[in-house]
GROMACS .gro file of C-alpha atoms in nm:
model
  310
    1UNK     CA    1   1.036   2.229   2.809
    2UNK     CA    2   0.833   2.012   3.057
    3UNK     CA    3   0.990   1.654   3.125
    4UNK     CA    4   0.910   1.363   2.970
    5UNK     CA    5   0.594   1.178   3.177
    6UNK     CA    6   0.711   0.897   3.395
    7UNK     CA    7   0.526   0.598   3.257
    8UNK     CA    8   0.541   0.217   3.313
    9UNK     CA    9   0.642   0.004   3.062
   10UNK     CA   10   0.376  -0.213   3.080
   11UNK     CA   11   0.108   0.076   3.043
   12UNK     CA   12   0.052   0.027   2.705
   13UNK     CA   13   0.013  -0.358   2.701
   14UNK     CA   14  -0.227  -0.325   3.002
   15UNK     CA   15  -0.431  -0.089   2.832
   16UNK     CA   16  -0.429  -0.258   2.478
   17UNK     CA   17  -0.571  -0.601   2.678
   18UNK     CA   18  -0.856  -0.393   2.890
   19UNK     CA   19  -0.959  -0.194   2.536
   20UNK     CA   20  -0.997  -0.535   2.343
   21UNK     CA   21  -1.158  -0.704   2.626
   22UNK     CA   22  -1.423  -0.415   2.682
   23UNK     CA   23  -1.507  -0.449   2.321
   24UNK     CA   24  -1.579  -0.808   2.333
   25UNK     CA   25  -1.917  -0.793   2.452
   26UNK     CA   26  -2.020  -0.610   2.151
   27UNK     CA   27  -1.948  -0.866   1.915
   28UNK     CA   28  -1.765  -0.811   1.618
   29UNK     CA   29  -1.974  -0.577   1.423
   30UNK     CA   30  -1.924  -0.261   1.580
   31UNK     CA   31  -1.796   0.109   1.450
   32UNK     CA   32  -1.451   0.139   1.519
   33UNK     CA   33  -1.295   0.394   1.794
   34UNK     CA   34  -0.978   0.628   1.819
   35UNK     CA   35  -0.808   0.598   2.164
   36UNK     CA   36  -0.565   0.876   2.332
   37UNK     CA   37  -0.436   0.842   2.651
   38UNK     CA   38  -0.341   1.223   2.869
   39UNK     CA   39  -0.150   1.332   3.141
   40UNK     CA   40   0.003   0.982   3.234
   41UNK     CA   41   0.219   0.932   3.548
   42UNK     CA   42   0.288   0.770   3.859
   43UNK     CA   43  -0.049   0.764   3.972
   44UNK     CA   44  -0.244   0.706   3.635
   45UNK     CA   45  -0.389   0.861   3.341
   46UNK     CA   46  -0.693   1.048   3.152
   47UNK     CA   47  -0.803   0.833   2.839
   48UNK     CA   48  -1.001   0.927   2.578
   49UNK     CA   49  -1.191   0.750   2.376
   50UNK     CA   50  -1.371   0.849   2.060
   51UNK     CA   51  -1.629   0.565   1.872
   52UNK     CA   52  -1.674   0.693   1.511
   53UNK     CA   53  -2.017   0.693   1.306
   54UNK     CA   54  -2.138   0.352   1.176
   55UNK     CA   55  -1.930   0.305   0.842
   56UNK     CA   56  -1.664   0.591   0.918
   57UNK     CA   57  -1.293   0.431   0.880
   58UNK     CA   58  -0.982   0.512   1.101
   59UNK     CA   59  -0.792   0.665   0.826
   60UNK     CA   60  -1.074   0.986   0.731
   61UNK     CA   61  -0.984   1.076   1.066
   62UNK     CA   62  -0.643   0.989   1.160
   63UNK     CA   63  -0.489   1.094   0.783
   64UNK     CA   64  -0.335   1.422   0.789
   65UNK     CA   65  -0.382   1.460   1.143
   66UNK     CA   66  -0.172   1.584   1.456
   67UNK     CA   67  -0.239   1.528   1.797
   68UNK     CA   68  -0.211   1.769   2.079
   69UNK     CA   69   0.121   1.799   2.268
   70UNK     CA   70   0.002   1.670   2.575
   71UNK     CA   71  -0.127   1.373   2.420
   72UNK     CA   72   0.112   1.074   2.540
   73UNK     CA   73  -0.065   0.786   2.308
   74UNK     CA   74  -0.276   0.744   2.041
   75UNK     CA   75  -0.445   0.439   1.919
   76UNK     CA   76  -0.726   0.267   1.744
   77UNK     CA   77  -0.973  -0.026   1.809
   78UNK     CA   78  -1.093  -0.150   1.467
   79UNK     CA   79  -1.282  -0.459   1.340
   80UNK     CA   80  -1.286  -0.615   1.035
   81UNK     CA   81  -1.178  -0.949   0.875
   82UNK     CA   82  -0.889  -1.165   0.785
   83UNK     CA   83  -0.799  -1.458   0.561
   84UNK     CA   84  -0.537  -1.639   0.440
   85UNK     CA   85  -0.306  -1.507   0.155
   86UNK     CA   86  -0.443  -1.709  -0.167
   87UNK     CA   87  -0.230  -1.852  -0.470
   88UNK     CA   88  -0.401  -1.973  -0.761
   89UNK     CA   89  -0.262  -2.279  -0.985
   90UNK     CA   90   0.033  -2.057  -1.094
   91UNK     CA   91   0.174  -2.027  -0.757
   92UNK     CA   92   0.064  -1.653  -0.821
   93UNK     CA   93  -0.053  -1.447  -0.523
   94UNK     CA   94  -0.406  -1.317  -0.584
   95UNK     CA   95  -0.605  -1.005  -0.466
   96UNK     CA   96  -0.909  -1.172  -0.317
   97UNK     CA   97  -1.031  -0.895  -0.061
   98UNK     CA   98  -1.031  -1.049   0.285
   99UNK     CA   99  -1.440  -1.025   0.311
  100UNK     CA  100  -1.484  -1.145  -0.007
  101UNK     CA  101  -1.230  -1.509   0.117
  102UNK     CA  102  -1.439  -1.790   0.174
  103UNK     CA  103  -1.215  -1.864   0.476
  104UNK     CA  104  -1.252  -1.525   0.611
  105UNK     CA  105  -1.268  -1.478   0.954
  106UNK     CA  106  -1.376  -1.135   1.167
  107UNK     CA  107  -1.100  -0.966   1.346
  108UNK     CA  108  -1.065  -0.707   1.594
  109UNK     CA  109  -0.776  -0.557   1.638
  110UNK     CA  110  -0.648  -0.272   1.871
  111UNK     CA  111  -0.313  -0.086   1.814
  112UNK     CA  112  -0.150   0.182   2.093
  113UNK     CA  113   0.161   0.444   2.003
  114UNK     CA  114   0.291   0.652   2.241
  115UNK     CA  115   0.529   0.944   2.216
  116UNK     CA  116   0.826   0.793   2.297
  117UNK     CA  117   0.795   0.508   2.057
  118UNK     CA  118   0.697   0.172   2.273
  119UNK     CA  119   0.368   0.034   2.116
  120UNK     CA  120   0.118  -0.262   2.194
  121UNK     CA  121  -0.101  -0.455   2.026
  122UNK     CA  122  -0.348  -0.728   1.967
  123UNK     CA  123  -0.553  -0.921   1.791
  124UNK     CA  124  -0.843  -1.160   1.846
  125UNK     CA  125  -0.979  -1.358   1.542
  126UNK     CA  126  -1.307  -1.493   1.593
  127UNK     CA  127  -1.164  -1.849   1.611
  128UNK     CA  128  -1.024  -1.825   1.942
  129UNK     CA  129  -0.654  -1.716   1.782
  130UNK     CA  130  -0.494  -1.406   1.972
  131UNK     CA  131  -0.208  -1.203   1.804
  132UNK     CA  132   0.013  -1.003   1.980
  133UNK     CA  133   0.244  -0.880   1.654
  134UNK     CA  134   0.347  -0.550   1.553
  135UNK     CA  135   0.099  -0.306   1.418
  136UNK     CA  136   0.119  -0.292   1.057
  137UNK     CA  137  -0.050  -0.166   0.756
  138UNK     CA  138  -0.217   0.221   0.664
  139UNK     CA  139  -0.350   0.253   1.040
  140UNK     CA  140  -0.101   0.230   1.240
  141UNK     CA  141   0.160   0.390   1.003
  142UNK     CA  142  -0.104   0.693   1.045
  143UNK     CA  143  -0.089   0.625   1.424
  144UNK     CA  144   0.283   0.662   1.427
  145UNK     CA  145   0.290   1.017   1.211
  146UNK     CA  146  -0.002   1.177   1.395
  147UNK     CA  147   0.239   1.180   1.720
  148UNK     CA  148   0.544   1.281   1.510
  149UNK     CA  149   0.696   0.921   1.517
  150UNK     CA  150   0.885   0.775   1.209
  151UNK     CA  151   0.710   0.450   1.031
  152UNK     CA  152   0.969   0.151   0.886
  153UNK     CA  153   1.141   0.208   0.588
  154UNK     CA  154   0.976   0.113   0.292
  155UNK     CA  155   0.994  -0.268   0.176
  156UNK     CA  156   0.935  -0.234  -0.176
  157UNK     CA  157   1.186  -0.030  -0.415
  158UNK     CA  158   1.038   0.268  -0.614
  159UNK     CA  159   1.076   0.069  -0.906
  160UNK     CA  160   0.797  -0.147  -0.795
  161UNK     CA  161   0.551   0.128  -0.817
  162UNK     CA  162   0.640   0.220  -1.133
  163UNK     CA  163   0.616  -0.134  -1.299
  164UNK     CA  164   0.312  -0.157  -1.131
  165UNK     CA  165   0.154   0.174  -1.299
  166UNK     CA  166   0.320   0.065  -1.617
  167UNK     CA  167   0.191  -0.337  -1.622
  168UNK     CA  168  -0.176  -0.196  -1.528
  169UNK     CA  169  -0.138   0.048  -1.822
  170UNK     CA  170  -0.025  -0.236  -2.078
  171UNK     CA  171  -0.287  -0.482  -1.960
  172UNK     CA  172  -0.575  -0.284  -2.053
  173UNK     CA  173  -0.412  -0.149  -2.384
  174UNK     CA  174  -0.353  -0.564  -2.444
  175UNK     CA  175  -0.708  -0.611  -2.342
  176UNK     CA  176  -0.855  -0.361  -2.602
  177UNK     CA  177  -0.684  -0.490  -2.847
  178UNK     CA  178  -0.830  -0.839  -2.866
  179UNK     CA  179  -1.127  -0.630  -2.834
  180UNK     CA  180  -1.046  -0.493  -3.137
  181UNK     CA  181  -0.972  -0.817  -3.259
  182UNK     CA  182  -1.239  -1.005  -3.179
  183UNK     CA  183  -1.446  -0.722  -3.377
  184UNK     CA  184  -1.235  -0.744  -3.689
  185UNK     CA  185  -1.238  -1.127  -3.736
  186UNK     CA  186  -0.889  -1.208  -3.501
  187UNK     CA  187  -0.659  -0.922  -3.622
  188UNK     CA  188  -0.586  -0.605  -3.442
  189UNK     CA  189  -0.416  -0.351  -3.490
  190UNK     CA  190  -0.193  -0.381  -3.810
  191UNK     CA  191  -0.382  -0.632  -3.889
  192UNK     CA  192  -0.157  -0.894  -3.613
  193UNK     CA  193  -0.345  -1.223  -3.490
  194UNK     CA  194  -0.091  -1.258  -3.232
  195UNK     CA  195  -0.108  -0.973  -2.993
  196UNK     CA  196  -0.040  -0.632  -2.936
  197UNK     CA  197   0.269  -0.551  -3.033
  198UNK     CA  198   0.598  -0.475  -2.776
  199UNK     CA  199   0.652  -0.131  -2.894
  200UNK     CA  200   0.295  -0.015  -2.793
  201UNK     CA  201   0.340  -0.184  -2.478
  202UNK     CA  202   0.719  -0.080  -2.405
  203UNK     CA  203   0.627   0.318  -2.452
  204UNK     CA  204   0.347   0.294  -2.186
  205UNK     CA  205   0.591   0.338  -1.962
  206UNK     CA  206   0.580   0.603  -1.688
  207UNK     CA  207   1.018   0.695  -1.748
  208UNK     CA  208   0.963   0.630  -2.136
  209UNK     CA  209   0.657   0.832  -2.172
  210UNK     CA  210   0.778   1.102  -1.965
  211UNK     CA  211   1.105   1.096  -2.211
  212UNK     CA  212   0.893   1.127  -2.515
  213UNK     CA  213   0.709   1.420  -2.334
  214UNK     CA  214   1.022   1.594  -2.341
  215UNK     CA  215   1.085   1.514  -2.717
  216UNK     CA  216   1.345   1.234  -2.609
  217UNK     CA  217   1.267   0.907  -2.810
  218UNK     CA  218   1.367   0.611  -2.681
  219UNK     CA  219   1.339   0.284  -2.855
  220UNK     CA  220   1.148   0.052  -2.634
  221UNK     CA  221   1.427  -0.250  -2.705
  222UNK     CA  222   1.611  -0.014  -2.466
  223UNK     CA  223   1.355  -0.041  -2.194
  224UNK     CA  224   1.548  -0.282  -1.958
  225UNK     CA  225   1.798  -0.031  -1.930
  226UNK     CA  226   1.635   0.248  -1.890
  227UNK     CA  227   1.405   0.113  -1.603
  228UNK     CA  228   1.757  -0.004  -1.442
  229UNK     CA  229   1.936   0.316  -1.463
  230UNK     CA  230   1.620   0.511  -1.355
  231UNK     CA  231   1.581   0.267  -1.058
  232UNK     CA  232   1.928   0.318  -0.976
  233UNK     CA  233   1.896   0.676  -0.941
  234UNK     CA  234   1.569   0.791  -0.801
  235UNK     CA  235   1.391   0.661  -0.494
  236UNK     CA  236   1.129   0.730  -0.257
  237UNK     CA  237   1.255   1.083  -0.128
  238UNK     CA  238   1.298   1.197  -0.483
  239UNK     CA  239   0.942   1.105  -0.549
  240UNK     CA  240   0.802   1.257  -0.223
  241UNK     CA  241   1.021   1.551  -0.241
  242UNK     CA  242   0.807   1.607  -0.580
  243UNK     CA  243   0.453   1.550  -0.415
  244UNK     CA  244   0.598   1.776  -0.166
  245UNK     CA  245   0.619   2.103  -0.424
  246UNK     CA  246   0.280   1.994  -0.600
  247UNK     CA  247   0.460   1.799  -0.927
  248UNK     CA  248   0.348   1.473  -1.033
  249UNK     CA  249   0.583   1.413  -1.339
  250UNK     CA  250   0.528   1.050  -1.317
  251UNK     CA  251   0.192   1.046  -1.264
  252UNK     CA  252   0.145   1.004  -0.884
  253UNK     CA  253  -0.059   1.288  -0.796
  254UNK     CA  254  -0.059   1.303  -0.339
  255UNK     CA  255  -0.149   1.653  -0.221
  256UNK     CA  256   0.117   1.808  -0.094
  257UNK     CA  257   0.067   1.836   0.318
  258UNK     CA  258  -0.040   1.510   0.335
  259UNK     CA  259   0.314   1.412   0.105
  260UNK     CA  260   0.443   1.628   0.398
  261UNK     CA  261   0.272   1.501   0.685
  262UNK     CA  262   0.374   1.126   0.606
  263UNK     CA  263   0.708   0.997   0.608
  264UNK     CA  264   0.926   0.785   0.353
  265UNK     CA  265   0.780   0.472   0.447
  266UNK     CA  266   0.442   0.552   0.488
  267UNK     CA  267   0.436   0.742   0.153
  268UNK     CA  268   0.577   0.405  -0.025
  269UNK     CA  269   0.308   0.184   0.138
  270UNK     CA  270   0.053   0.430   0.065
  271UNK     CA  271   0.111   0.412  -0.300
  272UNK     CA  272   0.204   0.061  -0.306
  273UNK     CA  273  -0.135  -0.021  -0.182
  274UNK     CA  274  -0.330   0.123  -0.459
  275UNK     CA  275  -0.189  -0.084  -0.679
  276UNK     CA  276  -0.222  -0.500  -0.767
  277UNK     CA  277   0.153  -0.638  -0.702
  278UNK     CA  278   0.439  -0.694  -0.998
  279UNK     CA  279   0.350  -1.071  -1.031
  280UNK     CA  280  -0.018  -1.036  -1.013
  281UNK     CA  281  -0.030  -0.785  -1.334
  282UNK     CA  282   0.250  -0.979  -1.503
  283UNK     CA  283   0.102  -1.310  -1.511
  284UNK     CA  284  -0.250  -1.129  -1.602
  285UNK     CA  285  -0.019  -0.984  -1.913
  286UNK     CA  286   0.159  -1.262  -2.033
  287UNK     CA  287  -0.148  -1.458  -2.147
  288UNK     CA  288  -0.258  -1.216  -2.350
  289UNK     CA  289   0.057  -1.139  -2.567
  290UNK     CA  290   0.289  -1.315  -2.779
  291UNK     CA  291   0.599  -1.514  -2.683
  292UNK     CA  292   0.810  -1.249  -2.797
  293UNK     CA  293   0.640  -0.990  -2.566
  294UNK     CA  294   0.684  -1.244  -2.284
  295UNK     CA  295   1.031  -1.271  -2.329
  296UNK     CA  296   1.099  -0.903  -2.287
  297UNK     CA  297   0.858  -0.867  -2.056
  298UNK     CA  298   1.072  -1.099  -1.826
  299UNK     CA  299   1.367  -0.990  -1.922
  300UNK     CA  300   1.283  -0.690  -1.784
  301UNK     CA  301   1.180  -0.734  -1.477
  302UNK     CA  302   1.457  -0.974  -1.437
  303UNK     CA  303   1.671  -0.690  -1.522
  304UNK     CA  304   1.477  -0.439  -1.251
  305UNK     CA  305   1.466  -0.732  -0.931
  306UNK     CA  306   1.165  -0.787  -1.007
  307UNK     CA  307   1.095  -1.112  -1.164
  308UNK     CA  308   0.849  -1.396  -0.972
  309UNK     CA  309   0.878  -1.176  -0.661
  310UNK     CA  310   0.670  -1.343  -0.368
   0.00000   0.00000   0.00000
């Protein structure tokens, strides 16, 4: 086994700085690039660097994918935009895309990993503001695989995923129904004027359905506990471990190698992402069912951790 390259530290945040500063000329509308550096030591090093078709993204190149061994970093510059995190007048986060924010602002960003797990970063808003935090998100967790390196644990409990699935489920059975009702002069289904009722909603979800599709029935006044005891015994791993053989008993369908490819964390972020967050599809829910269905709907996600998160 050859030794490990002798590198400077500062290598990495040298090279992040001369990236972002040769891309400045070109404004900041330009096709992103993948970045690898080769054969680093005392007297320098080969980069490469790669600037992708107008409209291709990082991620249909970097996902699934493992770099040579005698690549020492990999990296991306990417542009885009940013805005601030929006509430509206419930306090509730909302899921206005960042180029769709009328305070957006255009970013470019440029993220380097390197074997032995030092990173650098940076990024310049078109305001003048300069970032030099952590690489986060999809990207750079792809980064960090395609040289073998482990992401952070995931932030968000399994749990999370599953209410999510479950809430986006009960919302659009809750929106059909006043429909329904709206086409039947105010009643749905059994004739109610007051919403759809908890039972429908309750069995939507991904543990409860799966139950019934074993011939298990549980009653949905049960599904507090349920949700806790399920959250209390399978996590991320479990879940993974199933993309892993090709199963998707809960719904969550990732093809195998790539369940394989990422790690723990990135797997949880992956999935979190396609999904609106717990408060954003529970406030959504609660104004269109009845104060009964509210209550239990808060009771349990006060029961799973997961009431007025954020």
């Amino acid at each position: 086994m050859e030794p490990a390259p002798v590198v400077e530290p500062e290598m990495l945040d040298r090279l992040v700085t001369l990236l972002s500063a040769a891309a400045r000329d070109g404004g900041w509308h330009q096709p992103h690039r993948l970045v690898f550096v080769q054969s680093p030591d005392g007297e320098g090093f080969d980069l490469g660097v790669k600037e992708l078709d107008d409209g291709d993204h990082p991620m249909e190149h970097l996902l699934g994918f493992v770099a040579p061994d005698e690549w020492y970093a990999l990296g991306v510059v990417s542009f885009g935009w940013a805005s601030p995190m929006s509430h509206d007048d419930s306090g509730y986060r909302t899921t206005i895309r960042p180029s769709l924010h009328p305070e957006r602002v255009r970013v470019r960003s440029v993220f380097l990993a390197a074997r032995d797990g030092s990173e650098a970063s940076t990024t310049e808003l078109a305001d003048g503001r300069v970032l030099d935090t952590p690489g986060e998100g999809t990207i750079a967790d792809a980064v960090r695989r395609a040289l073998a390196l482990p992401t952070k644990p995931a932030e968000e409990p399994l749990n999370a995923l599953m209410t999510s699935m479950w809430l986006e489920q009960a919302l659009i059975a809750a929106e059909e129904w006043w429909e329904e009702a709206r086409e039947n002069g105010g009643r749905g289904a059994r004739g109610r004027r007051s919403g759809p009722d908890w039972s429908d909603l309750a069995s939507l979800h991904p543990v409860l359905a799966r139950a019934r599709a074993r011939g298990v029935r549980t009653p949905s006044s049960r599904l507090d506990d349920v949700g806790r005891l399920f959250a209390e015994n399978i996590g991320w791993a479990d879940v993974r471990w199933e993309s892993i053989t090709g199963a998707a008993p809960w719904g969550i369908e990732v093809e195998p190698d790539l369940a394989a490819w990422m790690d723990e964390g990135m797997y949880a972020r992956w999935l979190l992402a396609e999904h609106p967050s717990v408060d954003a599809l529970a406030e959504r829910l609660r104004a269109l069912v009845s104060r009964d269905c509210v209550r239990k709907l808060d009771a349990c996600l006060e029961a799973w951790g997961l009431l007025a998160r954020g």
